[in-house]
C-alpha atoms as an extended CHARMM CRD file, in Angstrom:
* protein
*
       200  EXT
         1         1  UNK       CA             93.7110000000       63.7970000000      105.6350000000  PROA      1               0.0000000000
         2         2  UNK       CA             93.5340000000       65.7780000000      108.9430000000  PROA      2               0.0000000000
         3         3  UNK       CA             93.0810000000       69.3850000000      109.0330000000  PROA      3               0.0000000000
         4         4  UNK       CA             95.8900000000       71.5720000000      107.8830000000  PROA      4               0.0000000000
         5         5  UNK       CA             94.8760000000       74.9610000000      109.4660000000  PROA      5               0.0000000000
         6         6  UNK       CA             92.4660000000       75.9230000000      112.5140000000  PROA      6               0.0000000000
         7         7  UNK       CA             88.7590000000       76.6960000000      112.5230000000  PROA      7               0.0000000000
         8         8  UNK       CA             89.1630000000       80.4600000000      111.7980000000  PROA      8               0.0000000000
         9         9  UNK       CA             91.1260000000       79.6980000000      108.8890000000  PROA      9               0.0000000000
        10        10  UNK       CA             89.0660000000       77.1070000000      107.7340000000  PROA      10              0.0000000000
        11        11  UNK       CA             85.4410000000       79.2350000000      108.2220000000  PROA      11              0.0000000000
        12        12  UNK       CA             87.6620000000       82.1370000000      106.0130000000  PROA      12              0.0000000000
        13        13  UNK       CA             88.1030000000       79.7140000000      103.6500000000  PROA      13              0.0000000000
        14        14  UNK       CA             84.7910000000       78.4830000000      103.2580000000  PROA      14              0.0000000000
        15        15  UNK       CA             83.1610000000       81.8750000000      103.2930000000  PROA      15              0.0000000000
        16        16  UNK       CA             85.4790000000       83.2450000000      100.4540000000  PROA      16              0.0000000000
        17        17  UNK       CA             84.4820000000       79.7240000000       98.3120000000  PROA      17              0.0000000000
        18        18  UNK       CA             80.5280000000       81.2100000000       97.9930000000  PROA      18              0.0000000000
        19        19  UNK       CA             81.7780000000       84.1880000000       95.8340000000  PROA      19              0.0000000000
        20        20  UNK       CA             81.0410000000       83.8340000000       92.5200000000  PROA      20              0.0000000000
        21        21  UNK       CA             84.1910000000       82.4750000000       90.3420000000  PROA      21              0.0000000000
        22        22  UNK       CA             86.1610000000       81.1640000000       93.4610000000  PROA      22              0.0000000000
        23        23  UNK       CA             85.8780000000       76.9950000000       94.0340000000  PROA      23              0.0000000000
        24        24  UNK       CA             87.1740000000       76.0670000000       97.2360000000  PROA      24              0.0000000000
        25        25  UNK       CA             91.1240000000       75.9470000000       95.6800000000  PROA      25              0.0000000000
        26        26  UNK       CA             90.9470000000       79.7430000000       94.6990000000  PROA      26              0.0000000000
        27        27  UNK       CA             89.5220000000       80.4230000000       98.0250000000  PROA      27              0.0000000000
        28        28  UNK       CA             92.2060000000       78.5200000000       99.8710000000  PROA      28              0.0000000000
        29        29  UNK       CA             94.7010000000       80.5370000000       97.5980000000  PROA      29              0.0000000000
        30        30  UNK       CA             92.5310000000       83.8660000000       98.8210000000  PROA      30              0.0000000000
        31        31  UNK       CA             92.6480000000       83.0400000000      102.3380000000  PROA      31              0.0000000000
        32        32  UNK       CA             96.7150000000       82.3630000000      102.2840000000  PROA      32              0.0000000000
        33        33  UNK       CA             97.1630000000       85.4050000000      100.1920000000  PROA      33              0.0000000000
        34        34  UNK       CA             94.8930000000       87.4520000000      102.9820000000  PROA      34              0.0000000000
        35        35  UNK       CA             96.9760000000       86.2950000000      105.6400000000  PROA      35              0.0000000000
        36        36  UNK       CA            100.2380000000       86.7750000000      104.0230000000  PROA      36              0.0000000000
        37        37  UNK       CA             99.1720000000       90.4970000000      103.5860000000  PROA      37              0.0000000000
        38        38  UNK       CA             97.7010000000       90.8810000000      106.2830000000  PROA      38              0.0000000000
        39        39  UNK       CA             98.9450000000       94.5600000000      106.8530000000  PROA      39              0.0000000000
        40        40  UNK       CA             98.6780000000       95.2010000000      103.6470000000  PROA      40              0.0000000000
        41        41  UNK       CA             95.0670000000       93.6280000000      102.4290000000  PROA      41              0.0000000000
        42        42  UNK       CA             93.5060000000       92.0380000000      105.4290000000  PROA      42              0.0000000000
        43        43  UNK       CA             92.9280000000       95.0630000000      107.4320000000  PROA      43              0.0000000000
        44        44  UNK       CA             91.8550000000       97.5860000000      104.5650000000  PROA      44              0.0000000000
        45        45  UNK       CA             89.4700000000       94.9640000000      103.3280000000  PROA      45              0.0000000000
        46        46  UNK       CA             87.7220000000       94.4590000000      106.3890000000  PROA      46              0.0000000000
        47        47  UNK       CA             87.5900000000       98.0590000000      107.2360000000  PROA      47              0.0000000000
        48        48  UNK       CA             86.4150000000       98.3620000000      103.2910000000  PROA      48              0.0000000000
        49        49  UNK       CA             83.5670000000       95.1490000000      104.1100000000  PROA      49              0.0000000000
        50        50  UNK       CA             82.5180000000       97.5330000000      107.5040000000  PROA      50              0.0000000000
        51        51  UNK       CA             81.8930000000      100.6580000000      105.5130000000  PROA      51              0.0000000000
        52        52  UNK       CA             79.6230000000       98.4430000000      102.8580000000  PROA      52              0.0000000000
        53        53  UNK       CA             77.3720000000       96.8680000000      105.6570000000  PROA      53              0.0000000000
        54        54  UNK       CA             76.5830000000       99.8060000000      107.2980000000  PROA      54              0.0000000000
        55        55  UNK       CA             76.4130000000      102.2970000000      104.5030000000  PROA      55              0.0000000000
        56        56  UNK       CA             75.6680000000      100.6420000000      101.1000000000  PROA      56              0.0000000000
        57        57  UNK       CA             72.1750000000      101.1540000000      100.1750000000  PROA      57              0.0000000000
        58        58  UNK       CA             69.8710000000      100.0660000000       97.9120000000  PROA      58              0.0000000000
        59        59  UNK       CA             68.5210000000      103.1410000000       95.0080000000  PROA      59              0.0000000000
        60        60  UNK       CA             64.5610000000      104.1690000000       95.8060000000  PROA      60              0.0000000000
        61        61  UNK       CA             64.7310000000      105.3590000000       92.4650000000  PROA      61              0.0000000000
        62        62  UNK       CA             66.4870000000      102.9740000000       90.4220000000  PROA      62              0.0000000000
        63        63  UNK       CA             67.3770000000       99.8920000000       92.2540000000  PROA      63              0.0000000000
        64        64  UNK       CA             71.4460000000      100.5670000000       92.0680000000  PROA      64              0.0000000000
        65        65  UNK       CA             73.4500000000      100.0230000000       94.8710000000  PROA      65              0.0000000000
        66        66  UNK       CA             75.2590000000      103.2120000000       96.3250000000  PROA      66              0.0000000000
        67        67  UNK       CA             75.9260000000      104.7190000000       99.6590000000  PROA      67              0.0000000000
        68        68  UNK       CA             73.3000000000      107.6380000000       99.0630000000  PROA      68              0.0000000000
        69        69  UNK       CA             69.7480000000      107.3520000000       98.3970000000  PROA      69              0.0000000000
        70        70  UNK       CA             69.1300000000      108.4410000000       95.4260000000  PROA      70              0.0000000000
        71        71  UNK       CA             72.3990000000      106.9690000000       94.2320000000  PROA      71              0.0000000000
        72        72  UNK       CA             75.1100000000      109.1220000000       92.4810000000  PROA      72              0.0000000000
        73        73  UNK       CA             73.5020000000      108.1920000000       88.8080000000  PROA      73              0.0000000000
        74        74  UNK       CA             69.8330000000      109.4070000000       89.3970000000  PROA      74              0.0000000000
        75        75  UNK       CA             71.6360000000      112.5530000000       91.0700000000  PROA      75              0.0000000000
        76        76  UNK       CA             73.6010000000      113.3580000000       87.7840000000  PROA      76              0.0000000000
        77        77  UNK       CA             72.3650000000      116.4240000000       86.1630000000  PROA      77              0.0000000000
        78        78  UNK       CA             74.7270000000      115.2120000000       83.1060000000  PROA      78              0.0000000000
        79        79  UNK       CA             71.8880000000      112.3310000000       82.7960000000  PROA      79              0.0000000000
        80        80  UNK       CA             68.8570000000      112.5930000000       80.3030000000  PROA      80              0.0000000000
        81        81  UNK       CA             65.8810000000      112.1120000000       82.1280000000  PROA      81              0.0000000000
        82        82  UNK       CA             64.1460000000      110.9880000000       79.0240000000  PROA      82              0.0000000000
        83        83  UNK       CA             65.5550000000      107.8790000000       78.6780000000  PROA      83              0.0000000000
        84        84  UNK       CA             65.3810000000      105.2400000000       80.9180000000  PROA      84              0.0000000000
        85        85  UNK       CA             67.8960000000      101.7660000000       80.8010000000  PROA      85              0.0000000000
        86        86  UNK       CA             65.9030000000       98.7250000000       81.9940000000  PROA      86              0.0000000000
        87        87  UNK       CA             68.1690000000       95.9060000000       83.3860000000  PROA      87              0.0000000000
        88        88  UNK       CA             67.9070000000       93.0730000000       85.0750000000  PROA      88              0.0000000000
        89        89  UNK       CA             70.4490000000       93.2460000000       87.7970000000  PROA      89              0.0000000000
        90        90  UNK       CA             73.6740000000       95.9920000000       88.7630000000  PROA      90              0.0000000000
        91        91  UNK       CA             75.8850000000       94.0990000000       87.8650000000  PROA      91              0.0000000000
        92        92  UNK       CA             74.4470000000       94.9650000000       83.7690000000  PROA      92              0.0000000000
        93        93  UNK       CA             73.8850000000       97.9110000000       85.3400000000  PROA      93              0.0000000000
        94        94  UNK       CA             77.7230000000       98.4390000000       85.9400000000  PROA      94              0.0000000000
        95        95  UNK       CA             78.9210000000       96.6330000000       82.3400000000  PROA      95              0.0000000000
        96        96  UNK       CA             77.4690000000       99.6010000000       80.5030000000  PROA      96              0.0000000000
        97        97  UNK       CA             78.7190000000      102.1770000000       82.5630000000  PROA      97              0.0000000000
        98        98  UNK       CA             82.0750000000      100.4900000000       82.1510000000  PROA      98              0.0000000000
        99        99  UNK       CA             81.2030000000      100.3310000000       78.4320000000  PROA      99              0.0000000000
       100       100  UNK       CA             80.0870000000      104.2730000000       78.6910000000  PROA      100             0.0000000000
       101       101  UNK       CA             77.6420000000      103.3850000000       76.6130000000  PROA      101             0.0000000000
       102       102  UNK       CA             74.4420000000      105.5880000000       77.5280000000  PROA      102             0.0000000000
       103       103  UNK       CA             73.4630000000      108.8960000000       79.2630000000  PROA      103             0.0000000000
       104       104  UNK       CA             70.2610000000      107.3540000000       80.2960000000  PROA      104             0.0000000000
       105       105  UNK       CA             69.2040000000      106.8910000000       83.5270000000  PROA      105             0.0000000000
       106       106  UNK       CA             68.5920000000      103.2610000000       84.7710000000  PROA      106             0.0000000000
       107       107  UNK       CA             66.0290000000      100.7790000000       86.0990000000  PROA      107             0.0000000000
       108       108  UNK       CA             66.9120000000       98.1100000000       87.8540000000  PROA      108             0.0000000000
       109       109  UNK       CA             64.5530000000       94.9320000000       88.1360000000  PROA      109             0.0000000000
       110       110  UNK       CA             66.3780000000       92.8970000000       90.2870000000  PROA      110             0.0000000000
       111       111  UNK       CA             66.0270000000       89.5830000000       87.8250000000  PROA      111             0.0000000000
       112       112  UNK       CA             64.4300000000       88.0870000000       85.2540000000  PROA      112             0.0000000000
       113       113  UNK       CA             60.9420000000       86.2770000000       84.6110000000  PROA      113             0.0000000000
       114       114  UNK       CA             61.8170000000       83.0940000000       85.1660000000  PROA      114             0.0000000000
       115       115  UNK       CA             58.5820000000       80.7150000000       86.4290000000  PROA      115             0.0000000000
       116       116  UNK       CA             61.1690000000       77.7680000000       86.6540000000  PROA      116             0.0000000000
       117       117  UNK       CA             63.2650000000       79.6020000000       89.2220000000  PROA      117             0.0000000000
       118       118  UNK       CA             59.6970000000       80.7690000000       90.7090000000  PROA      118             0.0000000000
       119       119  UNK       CA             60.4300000000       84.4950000000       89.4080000000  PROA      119             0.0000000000
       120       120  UNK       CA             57.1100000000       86.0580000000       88.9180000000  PROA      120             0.0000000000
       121       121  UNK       CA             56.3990000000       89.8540000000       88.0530000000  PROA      121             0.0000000000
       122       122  UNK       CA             55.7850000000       90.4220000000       91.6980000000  PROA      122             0.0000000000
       123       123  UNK       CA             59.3850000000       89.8590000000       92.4140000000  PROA      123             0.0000000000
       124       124  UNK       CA             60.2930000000       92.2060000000       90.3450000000  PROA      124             0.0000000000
       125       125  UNK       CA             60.0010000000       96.0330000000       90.2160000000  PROA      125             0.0000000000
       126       126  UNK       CA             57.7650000000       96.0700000000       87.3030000000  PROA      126             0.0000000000
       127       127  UNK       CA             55.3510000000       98.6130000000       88.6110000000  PROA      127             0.0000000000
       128       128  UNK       CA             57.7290000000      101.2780000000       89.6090000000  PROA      128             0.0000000000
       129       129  UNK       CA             59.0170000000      101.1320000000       85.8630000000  PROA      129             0.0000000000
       130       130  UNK       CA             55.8090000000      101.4040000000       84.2300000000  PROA      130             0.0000000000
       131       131  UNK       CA             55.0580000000      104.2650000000       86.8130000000  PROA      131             0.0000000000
       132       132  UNK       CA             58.8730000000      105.7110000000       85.5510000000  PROA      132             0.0000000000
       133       133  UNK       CA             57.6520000000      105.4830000000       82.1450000000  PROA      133             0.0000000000
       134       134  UNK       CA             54.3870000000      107.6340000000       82.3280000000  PROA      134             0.0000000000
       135       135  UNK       CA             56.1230000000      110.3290000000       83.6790000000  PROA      135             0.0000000000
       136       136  UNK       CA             55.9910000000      112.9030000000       81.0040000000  PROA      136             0.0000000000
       137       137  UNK       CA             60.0540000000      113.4490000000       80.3750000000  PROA      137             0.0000000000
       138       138  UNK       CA             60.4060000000      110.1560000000       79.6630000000  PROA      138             0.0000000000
       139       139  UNK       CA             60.5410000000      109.2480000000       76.1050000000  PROA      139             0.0000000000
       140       140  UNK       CA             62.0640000000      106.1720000000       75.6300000000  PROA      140             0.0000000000
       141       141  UNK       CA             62.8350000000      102.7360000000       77.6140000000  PROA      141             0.0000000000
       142       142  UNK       CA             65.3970000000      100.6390000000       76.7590000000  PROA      142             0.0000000000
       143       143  UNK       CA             65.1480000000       97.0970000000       77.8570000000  PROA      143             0.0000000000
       144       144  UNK       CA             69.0870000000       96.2500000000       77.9210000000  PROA      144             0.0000000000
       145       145  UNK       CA             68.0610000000       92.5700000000       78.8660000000  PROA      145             0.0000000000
       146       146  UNK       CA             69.9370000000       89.8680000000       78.5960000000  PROA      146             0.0000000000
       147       147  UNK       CA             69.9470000000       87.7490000000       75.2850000000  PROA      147             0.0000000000
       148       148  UNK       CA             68.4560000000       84.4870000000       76.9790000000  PROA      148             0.0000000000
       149       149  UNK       CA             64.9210000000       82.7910000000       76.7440000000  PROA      149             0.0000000000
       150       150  UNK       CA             64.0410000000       84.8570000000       80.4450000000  PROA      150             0.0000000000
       151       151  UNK       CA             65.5980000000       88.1220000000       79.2790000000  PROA      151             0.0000000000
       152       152  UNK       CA             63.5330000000       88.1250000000       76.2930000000  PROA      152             0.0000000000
       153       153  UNK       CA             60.5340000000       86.5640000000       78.1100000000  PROA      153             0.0000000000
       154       154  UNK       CA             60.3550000000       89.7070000000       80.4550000000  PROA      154             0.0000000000
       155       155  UNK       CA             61.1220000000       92.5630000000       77.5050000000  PROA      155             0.0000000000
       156       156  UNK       CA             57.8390000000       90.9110000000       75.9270000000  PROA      156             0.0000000000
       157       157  UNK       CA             55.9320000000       91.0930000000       79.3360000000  PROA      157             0.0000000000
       158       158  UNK       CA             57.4100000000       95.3340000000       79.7470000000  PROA      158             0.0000000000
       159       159  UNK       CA             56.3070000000       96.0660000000       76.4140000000  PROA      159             0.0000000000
       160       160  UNK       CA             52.5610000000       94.8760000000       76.7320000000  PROA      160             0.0000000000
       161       161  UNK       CA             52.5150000000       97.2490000000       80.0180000000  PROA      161             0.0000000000
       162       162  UNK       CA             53.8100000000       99.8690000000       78.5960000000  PROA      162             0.0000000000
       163       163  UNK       CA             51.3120000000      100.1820000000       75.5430000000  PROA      163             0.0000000000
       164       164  UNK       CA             49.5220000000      102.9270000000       77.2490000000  PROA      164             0.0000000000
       165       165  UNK       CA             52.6390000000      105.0900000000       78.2570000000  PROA      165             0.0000000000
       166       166  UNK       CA             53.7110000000      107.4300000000       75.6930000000  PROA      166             0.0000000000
       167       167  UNK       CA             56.8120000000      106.1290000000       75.2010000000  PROA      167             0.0000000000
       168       168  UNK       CA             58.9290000000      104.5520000000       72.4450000000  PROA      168             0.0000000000
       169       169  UNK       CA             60.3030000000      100.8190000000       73.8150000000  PROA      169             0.0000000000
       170       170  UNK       CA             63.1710000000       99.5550000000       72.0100000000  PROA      170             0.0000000000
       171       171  UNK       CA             65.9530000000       96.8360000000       72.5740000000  PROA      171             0.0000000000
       172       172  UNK       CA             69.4000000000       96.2730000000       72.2850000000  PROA      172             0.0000000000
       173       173  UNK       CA             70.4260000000       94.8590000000       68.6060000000  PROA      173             0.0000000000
       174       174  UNK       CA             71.7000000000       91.8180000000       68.4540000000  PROA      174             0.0000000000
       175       175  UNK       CA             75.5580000000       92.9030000000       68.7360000000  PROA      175             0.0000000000
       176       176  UNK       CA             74.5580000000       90.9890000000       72.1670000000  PROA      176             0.0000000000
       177       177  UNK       CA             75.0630000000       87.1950000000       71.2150000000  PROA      177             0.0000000000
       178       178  UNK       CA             72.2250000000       85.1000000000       71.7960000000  PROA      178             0.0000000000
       179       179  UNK       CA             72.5830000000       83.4660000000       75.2530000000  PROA      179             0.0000000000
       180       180  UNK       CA             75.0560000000       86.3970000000       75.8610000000  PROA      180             0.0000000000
       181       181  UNK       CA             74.7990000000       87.5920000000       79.6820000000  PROA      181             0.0000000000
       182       182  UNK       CA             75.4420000000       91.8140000000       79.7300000000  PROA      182             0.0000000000
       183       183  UNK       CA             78.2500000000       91.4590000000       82.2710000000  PROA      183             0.0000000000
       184       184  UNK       CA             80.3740000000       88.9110000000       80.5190000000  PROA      184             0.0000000000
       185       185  UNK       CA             80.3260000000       91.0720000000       77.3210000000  PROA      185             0.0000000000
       186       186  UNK       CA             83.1430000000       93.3500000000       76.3810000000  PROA      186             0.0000000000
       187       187  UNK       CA             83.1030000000       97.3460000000       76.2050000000  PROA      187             0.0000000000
       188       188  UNK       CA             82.8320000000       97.3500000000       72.5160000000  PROA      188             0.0000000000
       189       189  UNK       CA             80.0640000000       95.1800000000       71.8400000000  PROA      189             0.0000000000
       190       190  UNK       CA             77.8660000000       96.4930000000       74.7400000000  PROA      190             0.0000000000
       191       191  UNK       CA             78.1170000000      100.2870000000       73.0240000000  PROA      191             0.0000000000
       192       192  UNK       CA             77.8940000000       98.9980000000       69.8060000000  PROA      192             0.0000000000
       193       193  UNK       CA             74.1890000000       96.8830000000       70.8280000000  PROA      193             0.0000000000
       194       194  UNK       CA             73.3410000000      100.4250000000       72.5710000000  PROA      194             0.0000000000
       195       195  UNK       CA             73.4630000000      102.3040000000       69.3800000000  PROA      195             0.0000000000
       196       196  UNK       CA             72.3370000000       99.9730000000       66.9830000000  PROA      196             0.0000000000
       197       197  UNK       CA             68.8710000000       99.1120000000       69.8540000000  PROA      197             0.0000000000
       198       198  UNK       CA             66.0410000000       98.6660000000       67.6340000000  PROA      198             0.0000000000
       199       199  UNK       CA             61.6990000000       98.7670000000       68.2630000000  PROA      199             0.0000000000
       200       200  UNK       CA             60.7050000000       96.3840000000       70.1390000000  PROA      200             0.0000000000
């Protein structure tokens, strides 16, 4: 079959099929809708895309993603600074802010152990936390990890470090299904794990 559009159209196309959830037929249907709307969609979102490369940032504090450093979460004096929310990525970061289920502040590790993948506690920000937690506010870390063989791999790994902080580690309870990833979960079951968490 020859090619149905030119190259601009087909590099939009392919470009739109590496986001997560959209195969090649969703990211045709993207492109066509994109052009359709062009007024409409096209030129907001690339204005919108402009404004993210040059001013998102990445969190000194935390690891979030905002446009100001520190992000609009550390800055919250609404926040208790005696609790700290240990995740592995924004993304969980974002599910329980969607889920409003804390008034902690957050750390962000930026993944999971995971020696298959080559993931070793170097690649994360390990030492910043444990350098969080010995700060004398903090009371408690949270590891809000995911339910899977790495999430629960690296809560293990945290919680030997921290053995010398005076702090109190717990977990989310196991509202969070087993092989459960934070971000697919719904609102209700993400607050409900965050106030049943348990010692770790």
């Amino acid at each position: 079959m020859g090619a149905v559009a030119g190259p601009e159209i087909e590099r939009l196309v392919q470009l739109l099929a590496r986001l997560p959830g959209l195969g090649p037929r969703s990211a045709r249907r993207a492109a066509l809708h994109l052009i359709k709307k062009r007024e409409a969609l096209m030129i907001p979102l690339s204005g919108a895309l402009q404004v993210a490369l040059e001013k998102v940032q990445v969190c000194k504090t935390c690891g979030n993603i905002d446009t100001q450093n520190p992000c609009t979460v550390c800055l919250d004096p609404r926040r208790d600074p005696s609790i700290i929310v240990v995740v592995a990525d924004v993304a969980d970061l974002w599910a329980l802010e969607r889920a409003n289920a804390t008034q902690g502040r957050y750390h962000v590790l930026g993944a999971t152990l995971s020696p298959l993948d080559g993931v070793g506690p170097q690649d994360l920000t390990i030492d910043a936390l444990v350098a969080r937690a010995h700060d004398a506010q903090v009371q408690e870390i949270i590891l809000a990890l995911n339910a899977t063989v790495d999430g629960q791999t690296t809560a293990h790994y945290i919680t030997d470090l921290l053995q010398d902080a005076n702090v109190k580690v717990t977990r989310l309870a196991h509202g969070v299904p087993v092989g459960g990833e934070l971000d697919y979960l719904d609102e209700g079951t993400l607050s409900a794990a965050m106030r049943q968490r348990t010692l770790f």
